[in-house]
PDB file of C-alpha atoms in Angstrom:
ATOM      1  CA  MET X   1    -145.642 -27.812 -76.273  1.00 44.00           C
ATOM      2  CA  PRO X   2    -142.259 -27.583 -78.050  1.00 47.00           C
ATOM      3  CA  ARG X   3    -140.720 -26.107 -74.860  1.00 45.00           C
ATOM      4  CA  VAL X   4    -141.836 -29.104 -72.817  1.00 38.00           C
ATOM      5  CA  LEU X   5    -140.453 -31.500 -75.420  1.00 35.00           C
ATOM      6  CA  THR X   6    -137.140 -29.636 -75.543  1.00 32.00           C
ATOM      7  CA  PHE X   7    -136.890 -29.661 -71.742  1.00 34.00           C
ATOM      8  CA  ALA X   8    -137.679 -33.389 -71.643  1.00 33.00           C
ATOM      9  CA  MET X   9    -135.029 -34.155 -74.266  1.00 36.00           C
ATOM     10  CA  MET X  10    -132.437 -32.087 -72.397  1.00 34.00           C
ATOM     11  CA  THR X  11    -133.283 -33.856 -69.146  1.00 31.00           C
ATOM     12  CA  VAL X  12    -132.882 -37.288 -70.737  1.00 33.00           C
ATOM     13  CA  ALA X  13    -129.545 -36.219 -72.260  1.00 34.00           C
ATOM     14  CA  LEU X  14    -128.275 -35.036 -68.875  1.00 31.00           C
ATOM     15  CA  ILE X  15    -129.352 -38.230 -67.160  1.00 35.00           C
ATOM     16  CA  ILE X  16    -127.654 -40.367 -69.796  1.00 37.00           C
ATOM     17  CA  SER X  17    -124.426 -38.386 -69.708  1.00 38.00           C
ATOM     18  CA  GLY X  18    -124.433 -38.384 -65.905  1.00 41.00           C
ATOM     19  CA  CYS X  19    -124.728 -42.150 -65.775  1.00 44.00           C
ATOM     20  CA  GLY X  20    -121.642 -42.547 -67.882  1.00 43.00           C
ATOM     21  CA  PHE X  21    -123.066 -43.775 -71.137  1.00 41.00           C
ATOM     22  CA  GLY X  22    -121.551 -42.555 -74.380  1.00 42.00           C
ATOM     23  CA  ASP X  23    -117.956 -43.756 -74.710  1.00 53.00           C
ATOM     24  CA  SER X  24    -118.362 -45.991 -71.654  1.00 54.00           C
ATOM     25  CA  SER X  25    -120.722 -48.484 -73.283  1.00 84.00           C
ATOM     26  CA  PRO X  26    -118.652 -51.353 -74.673  1.00 94.00           C
ATOM     27  CA  SER X  27    -120.085 -54.150 -76.783  1.00 95.00           C
ATOM     28  CA  ASP X  28    -120.348 -57.655 -75.345  1.00 95.00           C
ATOM     29  CA  ASN X  29    -117.464 -58.705 -77.625  1.00 94.00           C
ATOM     30  CA  GLU X  30    -115.251 -55.919 -76.281  1.00 95.00           C
ATOM     31  CA  LEU X  31    -116.026 -56.935 -72.690  1.00 93.00           C
ATOM     32  CA  ALA X  32    -115.318 -60.615 -73.324  1.00 94.00           C
ATOM     33  CA  LYS X  33    -112.207 -60.186 -75.472  1.00 95.00           C
ATOM     34  CA  TYR X  34    -109.620 -60.598 -72.695  1.00 96.00           C
ATOM     35  CA  ALA X  35    -111.742 -62.108 -69.924  1.00 96.00           C
ATOM     36  CA  GLU X  36    -110.613 -65.627 -70.803  1.00 95.00           C
ATOM     37  CA  ALA X  37    -107.772 -64.994 -73.278  1.00 95.00           C
ATOM     38  CA  ARG X  38    -104.726 -63.113 -72.029  1.00 96.00           C
ATOM     39  CA  PRO X  39    -103.223 -60.544 -74.399  1.00 97.00           C
ATOM     40  CA  ALA X  40     -99.627 -61.027 -75.528  1.00 97.00           C
ATOM     41  CA  LEU X  41     -97.087 -60.126 -72.847  1.00 98.00           C
ATOM     42  CA  GLY X  42     -95.850 -56.544 -73.103  1.00 98.00           C
ATOM     43  CA  LYS X  43     -98.441 -55.515 -75.699  1.00 98.00           C
ATOM     44  CA  ALA X  44    -100.792 -52.657 -74.715  1.00 98.00           C
ATOM     45  CA  VAL X  45    -104.364 -53.426 -75.768  1.00 98.00           C
ATOM     46  CA  ASP X  46    -107.694 -51.608 -75.518  1.00 98.00           C
ATOM     47  CA  PHE X  47    -109.514 -52.797 -72.403  1.00 98.00           C
ATOM     48  CA  TRP X  48    -112.805 -51.873 -70.746  1.00 97.00           C
ATOM     49  CA  PHE X  49    -112.397 -51.807 -66.960  1.00 97.00           C
ATOM     50  CA  TYR X  50    -115.515 -52.219 -64.814  1.00 95.00           C
ATOM     51  CA  THR X  51    -115.545 -49.046 -62.716  1.00 95.00           C
ATOM     52  CA  HIS X  52    -119.015 -48.930 -61.198  1.00 93.00           C
ATOM     53  CA  CYS X  53    -117.846 -49.621 -57.623  1.00 93.00           C
ATOM     54  CA  GLY X  54    -114.301 -48.369 -58.077  1.00 95.00           C
ATOM     55  CA  ILE X  55    -111.159 -49.617 -59.759  1.00 96.00           C
ATOM     56  CA  GLU X  56    -110.664 -52.868 -57.859  1.00 96.00           C
ATOM     57  CA  ASN X  57    -110.413 -55.980 -60.009  1.00 96.00           C
ATOM     58  CA  ALA X  58    -110.630 -57.332 -63.529  1.00 97.00           C
ATOM     59  CA  ARG X  59    -110.873 -60.745 -65.128  1.00 97.00           C
ATOM     60  CA  ILE X  60    -107.959 -61.175 -67.522  1.00 98.00           C
ATOM     61  CA  GLY X  61    -106.960 -64.414 -69.207  1.00 97.00           C
ATOM     62  CA  GLY X  62    -109.270 -66.522 -67.070  1.00 97.00           C
ATOM     63  CA  VAL X  63    -107.804 -65.140 -63.834  1.00 97.00           C
ATOM     64  CA  TRP X  64    -109.076 -62.504 -61.404  1.00 97.00           C
ATOM     65  CA  TRP X  65    -106.568 -59.675 -61.014  1.00 97.00           C
ATOM     66  CA  GLN X  66    -106.752 -57.026 -58.326  1.00 96.00           C
ATOM     67  CA  VAL X  67    -105.471 -53.477 -58.249  1.00 96.00           C
ATOM     68  CA  ASN X  68    -102.661 -52.895 -55.733  1.00 94.00           C
ATOM     69  CA  ASP X  69    -104.145 -49.563 -54.647  1.00 94.00           C
ATOM     70  CA  PRO X  70    -107.852 -49.447 -55.600  1.00 95.00           C
ATOM     71  CA  LEU X  71    -109.232 -46.135 -56.873  1.00 96.00           C
ATOM     72  CA  TYR X  72    -112.570 -44.771 -55.738  1.00 96.00           C
ATOM     73  CA  GLY X  73    -114.642 -41.659 -56.177  1.00 96.00           C
ATOM     74  CA  ALA X  74    -115.406 -39.045 -53.534  1.00 95.00           C
ATOM     75  CA  ASN X  75    -117.747 -41.434 -51.691  1.00 93.00           C
ATOM     76  CA  GLY X  76    -115.083 -44.122 -51.237  1.00 93.00           C
ATOM     77  CA  PRO X  77    -115.486 -47.849 -51.936  1.00 92.00           C
ATOM     78  CA  GLY X  78    -118.532 -48.513 -54.048  1.00 91.00           C
ATOM     79  CA  ASP X  79    -118.090 -45.302 -56.079  1.00 94.00           C
ATOM     80  CA  SER X  80    -116.434 -44.997 -59.503  1.00 94.00           C
ATOM     81  CA  PRO X  81    -113.482 -42.586 -59.641  1.00 96.00           C
ATOM     82  CA  ASP X  82    -114.409 -38.973 -60.339  1.00 95.00           C
ATOM     83  CA  GLY X  83    -114.198 -38.232 -64.059  1.00 95.00           C
ATOM     84  CA  TRP X  84    -114.073 -41.880 -65.100  1.00 96.00           C
ATOM     85  CA  GLY X  85    -116.754 -43.627 -67.121  1.00 95.00           C
ATOM     86  CA  ASN X  86    -119.425 -45.517 -65.239  1.00 94.00           C
ATOM     87  CA  PRO X  87    -119.969 -48.478 -65.429  1.00 94.00           C
ATOM     88  CA  TYR X  88    -116.927 -48.918 -67.707  1.00 96.00           C
ATOM     89  CA  GLN X  89    -113.825 -46.950 -68.631  1.00 97.00           C
ATOM     90  CA  LYS X  90    -111.850 -47.690 -71.758  1.00 98.00           C
ATOM     91  CA  GLY X  91    -108.090 -47.611 -71.377  1.00 98.00           C
ATOM     92  CA  ARG X  92    -104.925 -49.542 -72.161  1.00 98.00           C
ATOM     93  CA  LEU X  93    -104.086 -52.834 -70.494  1.00 98.00           C
ATOM     94  CA  THR X  94    -100.560 -54.234 -70.559  1.00 98.00           C
ATOM     95  CA  VAL X  95     -99.841 -57.658 -69.103  1.00 98.00           C
ATOM     96  CA  LEU X  96     -96.137 -57.486 -68.265  1.00 98.00           C
ATOM     97  CA  SER X  97     -95.681 -61.001 -66.860  1.00 98.00           C
ATOM     98  CA  ALA X  98     -97.653 -63.828 -65.263  1.00 96.00           C
ATOM     99  CA  ASP X  99     -97.977 -61.732 -62.105  1.00 97.00           C
ATOM    100  CA  LYS X 100     -97.850 -58.067 -63.219  1.00 98.00           C
ATOM    101  CA  ALA X 101    -100.135 -55.931 -65.347  1.00 98.00           C
ATOM    102  CA  THR X 102    -101.055 -52.259 -65.680  1.00 98.00           C
ATOM    103  CA  PHE X 103    -104.188 -50.424 -66.747  1.00 98.00           C
ATOM    104  CA  GLU X 104    -103.990 -46.800 -67.825  1.00 98.00           C
ATOM    105  CA  ALA X 105    -106.841 -44.392 -68.475  1.00 98.00           C
ATOM    106  CA  ARG X 106    -107.417 -40.666 -68.037  1.00 97.00           C
ATOM    107  CA  GLY X 107    -103.734 -40.122 -67.220  1.00 96.00           C
ATOM    108  CA  VAL X 108    -103.784 -42.587 -64.314  1.00 97.00           C
ATOM    109  CA  ARG X 109    -101.968 -45.921 -64.255  1.00 98.00           C
ATOM    110  CA  VAL X 110    -102.813 -48.683 -61.805  1.00 98.00           C
ATOM    111  CA  ALA X 111    -100.836 -51.858 -61.130  1.00 98.00           C
ATOM    112  CA  LEU X 112    -102.583 -55.222 -61.021  1.00 98.00           C
ATOM    113  CA  VAL X 113    -101.561 -58.611 -59.653  1.00 98.00           C
ATOM    114  CA  PRO X 114    -103.396 -61.934 -59.720  1.00 97.00           C
ATOM    115  CA  ALA X 115    -105.851 -62.061 -56.822  1.00 96.00           C
ATOM    116  CA  PRO X 116    -104.355 -64.292 -54.107  1.00 94.00           C
ATOM    117  CA  SER X 117    -107.768 -65.771 -53.362  1.00 92.00           C
ATOM    118  CA  GLY X 118    -108.515 -66.388 -57.028  1.00 92.00           C
ATOM    119  CA  ALA X 119    -111.670 -64.298 -56.629  1.00 91.00           C
ATOM    120  CA  PRO X 120    -112.503 -60.608 -56.951  1.00 91.00           C
ATOM    121  CA  LEU X 121    -112.107 -58.394 -53.877  1.00 83.00           C
ATOM    122  CA  ARG X 122    -115.902 -58.229 -53.764  1.00 83.00           C
ATOM    123  CA  ILE X 123    -118.835 -58.663 -56.089  1.00 82.00           C
ATOM    124  CA  CYS X 124    -120.172 -55.309 -57.218  1.00 81.00           C
ATOM    125  CA  ALA X 125    -123.587 -55.013 -58.790  1.00 71.00           C
TER     126      ALA X 125
END
C-alpha cells in the first residue's frame, strides 16, 4: 500500500509541475495591481504576464497592450513559450512612455505597444 500512495503522490506532483503551478500562481491582488493603474514611467515593476496561449497581450493601466513579436511554444499560437510558466510568468514590466513598454522574463525581453484596436489580439481561455 505505501508504494501505491508514493506513486500517486509522485504522479500528482508531476502533473502540477507540468501545468506550471508553483511560482506561476499569482494572487488576485498581484494580477490586478497594474491592470487598471499604470506603473510609474521608467520604473521596472514585478508583473505577471498571462502566457497560457503565448505572449501576446496584457492589460496595463486600463489599456490593452500587444507584443510587437508574439512568443509561442513549439506548437505555435495557443501555446505558452517553452520553459515559461503556464498560465502566468512573473517578470519585470517597464512602461517607458505612453506608447512603449517592455516585459522581461527568463532572459527574454519583448516590446509592447498599445493595441490599435483597443482590444486584445484574441481572447484566450
